[in-house]
Coordinates of C-alpha atoms and ligand atoms in Angstrom, one line a residue:
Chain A
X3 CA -7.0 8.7 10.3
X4 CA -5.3 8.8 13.8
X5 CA -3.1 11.5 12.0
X6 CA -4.2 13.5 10.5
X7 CA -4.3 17.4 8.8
X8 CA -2.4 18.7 11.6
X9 CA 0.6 16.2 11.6
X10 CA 0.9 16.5 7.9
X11 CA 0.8 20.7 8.6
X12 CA 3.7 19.9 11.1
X13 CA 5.7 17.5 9.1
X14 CA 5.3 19.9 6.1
X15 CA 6.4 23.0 8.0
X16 CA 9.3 21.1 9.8
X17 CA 10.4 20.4 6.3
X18 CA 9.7 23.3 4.8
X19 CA 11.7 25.2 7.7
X20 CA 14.8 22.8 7.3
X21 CA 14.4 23.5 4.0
X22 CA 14.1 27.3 3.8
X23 CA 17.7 27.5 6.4
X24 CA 19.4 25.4 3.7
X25 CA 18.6 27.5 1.0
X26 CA 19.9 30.6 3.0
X27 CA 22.8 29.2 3.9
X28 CA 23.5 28.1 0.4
X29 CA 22.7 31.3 -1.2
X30 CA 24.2 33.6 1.5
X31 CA 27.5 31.6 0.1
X32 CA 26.6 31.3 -3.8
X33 CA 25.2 34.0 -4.1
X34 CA 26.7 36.9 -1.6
X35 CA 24.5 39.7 -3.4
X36 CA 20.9 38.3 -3.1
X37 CA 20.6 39.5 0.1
X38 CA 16.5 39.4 0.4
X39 CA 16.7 35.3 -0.6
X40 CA 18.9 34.9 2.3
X41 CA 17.5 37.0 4.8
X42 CA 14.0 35.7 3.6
X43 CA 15.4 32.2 4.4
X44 CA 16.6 32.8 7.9
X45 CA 14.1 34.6 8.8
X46 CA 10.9 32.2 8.3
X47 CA 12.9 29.3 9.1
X48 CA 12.3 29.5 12.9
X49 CA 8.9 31.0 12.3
X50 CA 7.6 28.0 10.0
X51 CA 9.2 25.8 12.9
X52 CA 7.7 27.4 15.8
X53 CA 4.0 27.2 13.6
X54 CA 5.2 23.6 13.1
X55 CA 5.7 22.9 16.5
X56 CA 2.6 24.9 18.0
X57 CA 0.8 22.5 15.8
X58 CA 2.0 19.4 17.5
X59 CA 1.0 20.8 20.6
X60 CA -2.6 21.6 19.8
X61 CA -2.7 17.7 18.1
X62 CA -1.5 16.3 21.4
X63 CA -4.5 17.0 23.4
X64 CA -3.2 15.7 27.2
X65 CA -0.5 17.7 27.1
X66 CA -2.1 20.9 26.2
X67 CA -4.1 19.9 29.2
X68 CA -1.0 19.6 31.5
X69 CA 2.1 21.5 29.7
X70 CA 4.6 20.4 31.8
X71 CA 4.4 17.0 30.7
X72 CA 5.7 17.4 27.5
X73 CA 9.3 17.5 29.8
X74 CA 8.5 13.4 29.2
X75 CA 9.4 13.9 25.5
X76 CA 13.2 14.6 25.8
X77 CA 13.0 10.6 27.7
X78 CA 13.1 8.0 25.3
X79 CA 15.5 7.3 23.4
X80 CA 14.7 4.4 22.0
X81 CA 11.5 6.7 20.6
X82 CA 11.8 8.7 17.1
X83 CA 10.0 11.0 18.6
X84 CA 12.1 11.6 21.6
X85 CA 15.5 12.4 19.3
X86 CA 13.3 14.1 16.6
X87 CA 12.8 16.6 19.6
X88 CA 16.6 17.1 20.3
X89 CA 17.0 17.2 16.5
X90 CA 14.0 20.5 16.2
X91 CA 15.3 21.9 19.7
X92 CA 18.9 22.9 18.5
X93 CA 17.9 23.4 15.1
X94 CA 15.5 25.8 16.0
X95 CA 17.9 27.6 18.6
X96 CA 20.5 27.6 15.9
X97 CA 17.7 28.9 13.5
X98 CA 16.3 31.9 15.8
X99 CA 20.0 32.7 16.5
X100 CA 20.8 33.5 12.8
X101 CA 17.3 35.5 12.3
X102 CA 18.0 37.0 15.4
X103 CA 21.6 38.0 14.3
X104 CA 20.5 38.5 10.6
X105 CA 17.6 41.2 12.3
X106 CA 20.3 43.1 14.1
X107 CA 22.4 43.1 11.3
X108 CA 25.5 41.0 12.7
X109 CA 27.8 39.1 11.7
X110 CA 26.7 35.2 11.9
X111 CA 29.0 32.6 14.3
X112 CA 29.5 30.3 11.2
X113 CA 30.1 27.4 13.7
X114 CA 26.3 28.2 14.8
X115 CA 25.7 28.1 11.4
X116 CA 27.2 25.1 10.4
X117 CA 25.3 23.3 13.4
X118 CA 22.2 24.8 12.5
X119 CA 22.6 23.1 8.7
X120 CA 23.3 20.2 10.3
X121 CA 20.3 19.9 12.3
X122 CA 17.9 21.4 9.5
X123 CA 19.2 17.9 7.9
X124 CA 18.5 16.1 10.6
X125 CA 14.9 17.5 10.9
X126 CA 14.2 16.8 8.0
X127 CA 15.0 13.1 7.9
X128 CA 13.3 12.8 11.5
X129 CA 10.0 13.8 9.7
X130 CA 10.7 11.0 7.4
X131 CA 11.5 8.5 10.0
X132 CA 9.1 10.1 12.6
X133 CA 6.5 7.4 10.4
X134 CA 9.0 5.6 8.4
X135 CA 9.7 3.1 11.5
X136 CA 6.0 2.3 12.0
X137 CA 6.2 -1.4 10.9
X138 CA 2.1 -1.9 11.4
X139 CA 1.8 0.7 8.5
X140 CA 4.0 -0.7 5.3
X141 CA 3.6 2.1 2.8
X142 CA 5.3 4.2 5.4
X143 CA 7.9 1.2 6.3
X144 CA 10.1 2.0 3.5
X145 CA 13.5 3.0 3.2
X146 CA 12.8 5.3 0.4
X147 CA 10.3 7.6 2.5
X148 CA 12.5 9.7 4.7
X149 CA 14.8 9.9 1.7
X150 CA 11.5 11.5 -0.5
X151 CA 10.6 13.6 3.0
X152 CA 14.1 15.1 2.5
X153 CA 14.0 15.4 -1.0
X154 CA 10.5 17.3 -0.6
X155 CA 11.6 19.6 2.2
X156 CA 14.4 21.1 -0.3
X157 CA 12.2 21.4 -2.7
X158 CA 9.6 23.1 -0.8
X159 CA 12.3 25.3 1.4
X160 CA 13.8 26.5 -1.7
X161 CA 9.9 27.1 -2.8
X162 CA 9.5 28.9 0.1
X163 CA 12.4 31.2 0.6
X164 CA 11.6 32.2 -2.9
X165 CA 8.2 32.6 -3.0
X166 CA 8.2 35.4 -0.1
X167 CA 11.9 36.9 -1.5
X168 CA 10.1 37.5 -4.7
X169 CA 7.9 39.6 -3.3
X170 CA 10.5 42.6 -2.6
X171 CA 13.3 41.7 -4.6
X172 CA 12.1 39.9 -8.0
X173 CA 15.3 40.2 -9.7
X174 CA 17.5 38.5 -7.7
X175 CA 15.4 35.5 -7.6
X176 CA 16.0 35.2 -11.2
X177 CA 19.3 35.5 -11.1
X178 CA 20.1 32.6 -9.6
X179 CA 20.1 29.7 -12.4
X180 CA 21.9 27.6 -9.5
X181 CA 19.2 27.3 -7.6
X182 CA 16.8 26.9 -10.4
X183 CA 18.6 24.0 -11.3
X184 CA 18.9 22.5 -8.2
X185 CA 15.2 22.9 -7.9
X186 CA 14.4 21.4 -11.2
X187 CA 16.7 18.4 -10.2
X188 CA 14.8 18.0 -6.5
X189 CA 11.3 18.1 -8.2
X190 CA 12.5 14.9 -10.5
X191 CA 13.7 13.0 -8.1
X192 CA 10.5 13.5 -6.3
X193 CA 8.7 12.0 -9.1
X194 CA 11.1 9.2 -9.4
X195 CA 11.0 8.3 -5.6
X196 CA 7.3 8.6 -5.3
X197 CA 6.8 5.7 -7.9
X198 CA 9.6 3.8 -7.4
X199 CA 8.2 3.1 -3.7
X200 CA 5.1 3.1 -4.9
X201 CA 6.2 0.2 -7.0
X202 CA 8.5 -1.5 -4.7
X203 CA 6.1 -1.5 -1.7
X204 CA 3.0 -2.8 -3.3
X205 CA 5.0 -5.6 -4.9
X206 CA 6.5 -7.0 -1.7
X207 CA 3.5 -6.0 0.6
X208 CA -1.1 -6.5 0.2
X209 CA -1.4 -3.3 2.6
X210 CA 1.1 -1.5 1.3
X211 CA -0.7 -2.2 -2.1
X212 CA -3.9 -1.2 -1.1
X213 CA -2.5 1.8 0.2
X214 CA -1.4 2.5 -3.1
X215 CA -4.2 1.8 -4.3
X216 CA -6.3 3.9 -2.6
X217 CA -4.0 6.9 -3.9
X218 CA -4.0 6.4 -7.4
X219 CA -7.1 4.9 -8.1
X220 CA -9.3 4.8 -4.9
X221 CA -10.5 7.4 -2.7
X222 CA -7.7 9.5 -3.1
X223 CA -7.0 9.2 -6.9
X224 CA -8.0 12.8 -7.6
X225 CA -6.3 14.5 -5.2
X226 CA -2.9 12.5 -5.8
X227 CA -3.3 13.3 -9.6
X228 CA -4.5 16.4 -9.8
X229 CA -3.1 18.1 -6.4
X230 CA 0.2 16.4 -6.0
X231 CA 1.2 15.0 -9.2
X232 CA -0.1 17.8 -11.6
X233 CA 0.3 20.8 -9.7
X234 CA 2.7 19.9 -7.2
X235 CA 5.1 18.2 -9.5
X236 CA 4.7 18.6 -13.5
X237 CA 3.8 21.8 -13.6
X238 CA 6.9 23.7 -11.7
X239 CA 8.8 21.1 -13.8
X240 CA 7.4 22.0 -17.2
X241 CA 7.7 26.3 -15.7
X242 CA 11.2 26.0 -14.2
X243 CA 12.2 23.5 -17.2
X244 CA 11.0 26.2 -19.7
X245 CA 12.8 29.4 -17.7
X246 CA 15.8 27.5 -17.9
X247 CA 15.4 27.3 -21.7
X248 CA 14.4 30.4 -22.0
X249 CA 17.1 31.9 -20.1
X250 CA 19.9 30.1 -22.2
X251 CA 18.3 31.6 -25.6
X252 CA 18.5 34.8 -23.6
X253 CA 22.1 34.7 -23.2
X254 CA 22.4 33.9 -27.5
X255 CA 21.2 37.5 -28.5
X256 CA 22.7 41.0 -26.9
X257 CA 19.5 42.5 -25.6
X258 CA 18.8 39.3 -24.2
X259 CA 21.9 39.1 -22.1
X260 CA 21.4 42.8 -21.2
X261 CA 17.6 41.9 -19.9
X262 CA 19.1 38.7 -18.2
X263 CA 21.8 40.8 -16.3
X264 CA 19.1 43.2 -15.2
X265 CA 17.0 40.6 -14.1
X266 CA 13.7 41.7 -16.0
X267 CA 10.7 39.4 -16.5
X268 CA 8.2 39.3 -14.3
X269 CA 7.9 37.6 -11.5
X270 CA 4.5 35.8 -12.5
X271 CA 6.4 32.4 -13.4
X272 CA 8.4 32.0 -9.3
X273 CA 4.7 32.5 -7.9
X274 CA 3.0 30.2 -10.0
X275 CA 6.0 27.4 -9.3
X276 CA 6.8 28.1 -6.0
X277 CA 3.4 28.1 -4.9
X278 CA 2.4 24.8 -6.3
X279 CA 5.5 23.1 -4.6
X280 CA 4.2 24.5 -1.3
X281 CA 0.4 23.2 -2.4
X282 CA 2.5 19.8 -3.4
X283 CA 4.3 19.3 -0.5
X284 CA 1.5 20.0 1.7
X285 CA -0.7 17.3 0.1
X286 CA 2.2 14.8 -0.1
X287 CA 2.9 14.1 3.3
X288 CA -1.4 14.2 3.6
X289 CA -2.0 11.5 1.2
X290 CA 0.7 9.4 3.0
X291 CA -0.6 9.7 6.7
X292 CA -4.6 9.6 4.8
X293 CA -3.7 5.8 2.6
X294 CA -2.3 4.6 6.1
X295 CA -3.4 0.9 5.6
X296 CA -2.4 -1.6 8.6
X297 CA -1.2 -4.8 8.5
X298 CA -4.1 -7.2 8.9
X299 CA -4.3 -8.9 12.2
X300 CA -7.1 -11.5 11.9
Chain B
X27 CA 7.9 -12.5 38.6
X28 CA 5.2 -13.7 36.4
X29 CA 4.2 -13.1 32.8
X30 CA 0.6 -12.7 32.3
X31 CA -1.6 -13.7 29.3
X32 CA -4.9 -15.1 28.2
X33 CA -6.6 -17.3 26.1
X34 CA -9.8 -16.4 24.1
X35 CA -11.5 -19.4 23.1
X36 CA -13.4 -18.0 20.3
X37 CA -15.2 -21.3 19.3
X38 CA -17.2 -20.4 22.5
X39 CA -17.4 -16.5 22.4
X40 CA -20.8 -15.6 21.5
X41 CA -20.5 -12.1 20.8
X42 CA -22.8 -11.2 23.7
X43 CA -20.7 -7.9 24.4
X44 CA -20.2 -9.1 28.3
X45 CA -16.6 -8.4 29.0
X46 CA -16.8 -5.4 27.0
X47 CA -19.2 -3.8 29.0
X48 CA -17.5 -5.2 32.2
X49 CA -14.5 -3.4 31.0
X50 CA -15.8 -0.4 30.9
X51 CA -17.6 -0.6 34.2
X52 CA -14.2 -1.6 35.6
X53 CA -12.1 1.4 33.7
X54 CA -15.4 4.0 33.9
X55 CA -15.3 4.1 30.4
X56 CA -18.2 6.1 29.0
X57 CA -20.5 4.0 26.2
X58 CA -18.6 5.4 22.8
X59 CA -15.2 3.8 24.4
X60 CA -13.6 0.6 25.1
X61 CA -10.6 -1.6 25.2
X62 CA -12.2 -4.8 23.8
X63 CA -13.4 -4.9 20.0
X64 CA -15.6 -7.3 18.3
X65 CA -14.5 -8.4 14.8
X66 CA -16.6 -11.1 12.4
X67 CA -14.8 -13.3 10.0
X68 CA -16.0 -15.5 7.3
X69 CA -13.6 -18.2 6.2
X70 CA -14.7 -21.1 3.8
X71 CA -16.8 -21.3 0.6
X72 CA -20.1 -21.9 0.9
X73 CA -21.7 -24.0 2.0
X74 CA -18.8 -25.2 4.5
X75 CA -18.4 -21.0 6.2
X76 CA -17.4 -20.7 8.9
X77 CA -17.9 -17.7 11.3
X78 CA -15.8 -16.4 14.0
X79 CA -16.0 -13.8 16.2
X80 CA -13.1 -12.5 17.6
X81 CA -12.9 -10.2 20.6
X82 CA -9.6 -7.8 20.2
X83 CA -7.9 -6.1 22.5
X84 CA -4.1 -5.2 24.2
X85 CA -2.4 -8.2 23.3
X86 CA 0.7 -7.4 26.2
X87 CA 3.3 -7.6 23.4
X88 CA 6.3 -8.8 24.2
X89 CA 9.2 -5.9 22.7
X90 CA 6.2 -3.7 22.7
X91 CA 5.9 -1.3 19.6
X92 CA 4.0 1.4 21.8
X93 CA 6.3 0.9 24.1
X94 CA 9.5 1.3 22.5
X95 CA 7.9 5.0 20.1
X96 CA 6.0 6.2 23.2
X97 CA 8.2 9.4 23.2
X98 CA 7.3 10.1 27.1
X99 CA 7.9 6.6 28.5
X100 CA 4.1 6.9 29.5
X101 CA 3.7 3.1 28.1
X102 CA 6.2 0.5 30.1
X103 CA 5.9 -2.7 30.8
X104 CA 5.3 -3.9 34.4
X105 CA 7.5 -7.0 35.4
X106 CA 5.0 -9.1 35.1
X107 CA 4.7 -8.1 31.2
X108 CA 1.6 -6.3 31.3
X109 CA 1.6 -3.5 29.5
X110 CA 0.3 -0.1 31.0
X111 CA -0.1 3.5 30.4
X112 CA 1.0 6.2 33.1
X113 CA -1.7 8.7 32.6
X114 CA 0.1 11.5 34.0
X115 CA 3.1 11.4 31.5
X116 CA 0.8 10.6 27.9
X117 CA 0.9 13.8 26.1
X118 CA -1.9 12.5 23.4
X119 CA 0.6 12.4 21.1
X120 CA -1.1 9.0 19.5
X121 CA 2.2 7.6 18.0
X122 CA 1.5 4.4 20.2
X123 CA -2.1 4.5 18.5
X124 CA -0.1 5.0 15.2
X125 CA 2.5 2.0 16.4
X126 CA -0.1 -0.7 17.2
X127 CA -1.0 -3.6 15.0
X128 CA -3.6 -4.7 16.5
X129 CA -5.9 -1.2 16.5
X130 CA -6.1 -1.7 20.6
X131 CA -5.3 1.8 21.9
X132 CA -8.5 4.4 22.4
X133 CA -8.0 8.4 23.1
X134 CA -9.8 8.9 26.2
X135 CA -12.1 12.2 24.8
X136 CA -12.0 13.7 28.2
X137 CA -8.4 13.8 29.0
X138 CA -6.8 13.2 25.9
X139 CA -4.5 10.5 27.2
X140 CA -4.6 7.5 24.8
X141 CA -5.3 4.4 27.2
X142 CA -6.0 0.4 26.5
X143 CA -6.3 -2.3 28.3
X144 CA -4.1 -2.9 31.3
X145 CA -5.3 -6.6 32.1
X146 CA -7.5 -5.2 35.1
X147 CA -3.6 -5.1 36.7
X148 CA -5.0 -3.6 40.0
X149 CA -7.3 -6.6 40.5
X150 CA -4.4 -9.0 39.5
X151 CA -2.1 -7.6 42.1
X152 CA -5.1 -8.8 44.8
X153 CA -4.7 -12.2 42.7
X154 CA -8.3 -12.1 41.4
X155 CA -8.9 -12.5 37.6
X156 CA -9.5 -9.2 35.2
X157 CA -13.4 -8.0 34.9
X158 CA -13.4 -9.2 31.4
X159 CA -12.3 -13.0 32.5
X160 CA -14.8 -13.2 35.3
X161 CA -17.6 -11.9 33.3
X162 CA -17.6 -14.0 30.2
X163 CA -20.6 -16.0 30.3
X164 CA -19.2 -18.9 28.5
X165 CA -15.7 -19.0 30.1
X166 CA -14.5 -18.2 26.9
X167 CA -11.7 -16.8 28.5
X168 CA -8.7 -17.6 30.7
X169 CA -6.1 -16.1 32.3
X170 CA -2.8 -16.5 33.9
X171 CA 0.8 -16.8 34.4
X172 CA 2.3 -18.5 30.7
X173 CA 6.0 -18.9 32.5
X174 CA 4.1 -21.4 34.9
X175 CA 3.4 -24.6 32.7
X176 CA 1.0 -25.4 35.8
X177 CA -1.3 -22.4 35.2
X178 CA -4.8 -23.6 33.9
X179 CA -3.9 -21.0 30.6
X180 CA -0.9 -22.4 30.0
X181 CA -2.5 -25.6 30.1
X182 CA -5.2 -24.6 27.9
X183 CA -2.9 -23.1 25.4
X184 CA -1.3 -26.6 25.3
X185 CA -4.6 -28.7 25.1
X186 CA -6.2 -26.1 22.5
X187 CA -3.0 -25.5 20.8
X188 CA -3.8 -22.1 20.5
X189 CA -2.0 -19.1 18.6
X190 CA -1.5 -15.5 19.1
X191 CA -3.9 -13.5 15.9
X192 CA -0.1 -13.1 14.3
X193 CA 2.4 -14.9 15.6
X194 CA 5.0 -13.7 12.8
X195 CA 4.6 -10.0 14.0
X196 CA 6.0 -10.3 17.2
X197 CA 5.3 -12.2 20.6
X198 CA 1.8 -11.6 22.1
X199 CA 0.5 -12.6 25.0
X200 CA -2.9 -13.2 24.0
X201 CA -3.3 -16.8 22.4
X202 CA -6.7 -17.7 20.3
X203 CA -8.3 -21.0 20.0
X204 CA -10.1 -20.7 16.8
Ligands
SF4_91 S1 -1.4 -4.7 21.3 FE1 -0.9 -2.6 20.8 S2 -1.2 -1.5 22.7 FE2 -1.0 -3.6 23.3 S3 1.1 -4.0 23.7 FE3 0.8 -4.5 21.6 S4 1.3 -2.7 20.5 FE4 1.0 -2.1 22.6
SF4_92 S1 -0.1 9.1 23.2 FE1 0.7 8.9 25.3 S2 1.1 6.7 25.6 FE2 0.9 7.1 23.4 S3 2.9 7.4 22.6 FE3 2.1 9.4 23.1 S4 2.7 9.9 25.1 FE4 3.0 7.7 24.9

């Protein structure tokens, strides 16, 4: 692996980041009350991003040696990398701005704002593209994979935000159906994109094929099924799928509605979930850099 | 303006590890690293195999994938199409390692920049041949300007009719006779 644990920490916590501003600045709209979610949201933004980034660092070892090199990066533009840095450098001034203003207690510049969704966007589909363009490597050379990155760093952004909110303010997390739903929808699509490309790559391409091979029946088969698949994927499906339900039989009886209003239940079912999407997300963009198989050259 | 490339006759390589150790005389390369690879193929069924060894390494690509993801501009291309590494720009960030089809690029362990070869270009520019070239003990190799049809690889190429390893990934300037 040329990449390896540490990119997959970055690409997951730039995600993850991206993620966690979206779902602040969706619930600070949606949902004015649940002030923990979005004050969660905004605030570990630019602290997963600045892990994210400290990570890159530490992987690129010449530079650590000589720091001011990594000037250079802001050069290429013909290189992912080089606008994936512009992308992460205002999103995470637009991102430390907000936690900064959220800290003191100010009023946010929505324009900020509004830039600083854009860019948590745009983050997120660099970390897709970031291996997405590397035609030696044709699992990765899909079109489906930054969408999937994107689709995964909602999912684990929302996870995120949630998981920590939960922590001081368990009510309010279950309050908010919306996001449960939006949640439930994200985690579907996952599944759908991860085989569909799955399919569609290993038809058209032999690396790509052995690459997919390696994941779900090779070297990696136990951790794709049991790490990413099983607890990454099906079971916050089958727990979010079931709260839904559960909450919509609530709302049929009176004491129900009057427990749903107050937000009771515990808060056992957001940890279990959120904490597998994280656990998920982690080993997804793993398994991709780890079944890595190049185009053959001899 | 010229644009280098070789030939590797690998009918006549015998795999004695020559230019590879050349190479990393000529680039101070400790033992564990080096620009030139040694790969064994088996083609045929038996009893007509055949066995090839193939020495690997930078094939100068023309429209360089390291070249055009190197974040830094640390990889360029020289005019005369070699393709080099500026050591004090890498960062290690190893997308050019990630880029590469052909698995040519090494992280140096002591600095952390991520080199390959660079066609000796120092000894070119004093219009000798690289180490690797003048090494080979059974002139398996040839190098040269390909734009001048005059150029004994060019010629070779011609005679030989050899290809680049993967011709349909992009333009190499490393031709095989195999
Ligand atoms: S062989 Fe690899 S390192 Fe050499 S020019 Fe081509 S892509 Fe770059
Ligand atoms: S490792 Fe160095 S040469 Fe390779 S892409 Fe990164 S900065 Fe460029």
């Amino acid at each position: 692996m040329i990449w390896g644990t540490i990119i997959a920490a970055y690409l997951f916590l730039a995600g993850l980041s991206a993620g966690a501003y979206l779902t602040s600045s969706y619930v600070a709209r949606k949902y004015p009350e649940a002030k923990a979610v979005r004050i969660t949201g905004r605030i570990i933004s630019p602290v997963l991003m600045a892990i994210g980034l400290l990570l890159l660092i530490l992987d690129a070892e010449a530079g650590l040696k000589h720091p001011l090199r990594f000037i250079y990066l802001f050069t290429n533009f013909n290189s992912v990398m080089t606008i994936g840095t512009y992308f992460i450098s205002f999103f995470m001034l637009a991102a430390a701005y907000t936690a900064l203003m959220e800290i003191l207690k100010k009023e946010t510049n929505k324009y900020v704002e509004y830039a600083g969704m854009l860019f948590a966007v745009a983050t997120a589909i660099y970390t897709g593209f970031l291996i997405g363009v590397v035609a030696a490597v044709p699992i990765w050379n899909t079109a489906i994979l930054p969408i999937l990155f994107v689709v995964s760093a909602m999912s684990t952004g929302i996870a995120g935000t949630m998981l920590v909110a939960s922590f001081y303010d368990s009510k309010a997390v279950h309050r908010m159906l919306g996001v449960k739903k939006i949640h439930l929808g994200l985690l579907s699509a996952e599944v759908f994109l991860i085989f569909t490309m799955f399919l569609v790559t290993s038809y058209s391409n032999e690396s790509a094929a052995e690459s997919v091979a390696t994941l779900v029946s090779g070297e990696y088969s136990t951790i794709f099924w049991i790490g990413l698949i099983l607890v990454g994927l099906v079971l916050p499906i089958a727990v979010e799928s079931f709260e839904l339900y559960n909450d919509k039989k609530m709302k049929e009886t009176e004491a129900g509605i009057m427990m749903a209003a107050a937000g009771q239940g515990g808060i056992a079912g957001t940890l279990v979930t959120e904490s597998s999407v994280l656990v998920g997300g982690f080993i997804l963009r793993f398994l991709l850099l780890a079944a890595a198989v190049p185009v053959p050259f001899l | 303006m010229a644009r280098y490339g070789m030939m590797i006759d690998t009918r006549k390589c015998v795999g004695c590890y020559a230019c590879r150790v050349s190479c990393q005389m000529q680039n101070e390369l400790p033992v564990e690293e080096s620009f030139i690879h040694f790969y064994e193929k088996e083609t045929g069924v038996f009893p007509n195999v055949k066995n090839e060894i193939i020495p690997v390494q930078c094939q100068h690509c023309e429209d360089a994938p390291c070249v055009s993801v190197c974040p830094t501009k640390a990889t360029y291309t020289t005019e005369d199409g070699i393709v080099l590494v500026d050591e004090d720009k890498c960062i290690g960030c190893k997308y050019c390692m990630v880029a590469c089809t052909y698995g040519a690029r090494t992280q140096s362990h002591k600095t952390g920049v991520v080199e390959k070869c660079r066609f000796c270009a120092e000894l070119v520019k004093e219009g000798k041949q690289p180490a690797c070239v003048s090494t080979c003990i059974s002139n398996a190799r040839i190098f040269g300007d390909l734009d001048d049809p005059n150029s004994d690889v060019s010629k070779a190429i011609v005679k030989y009719n050899a290809k680049p390893l993967r011709p349909d990934l992009g333009k190499s300037k490393i031709y095989y006779v195999r």
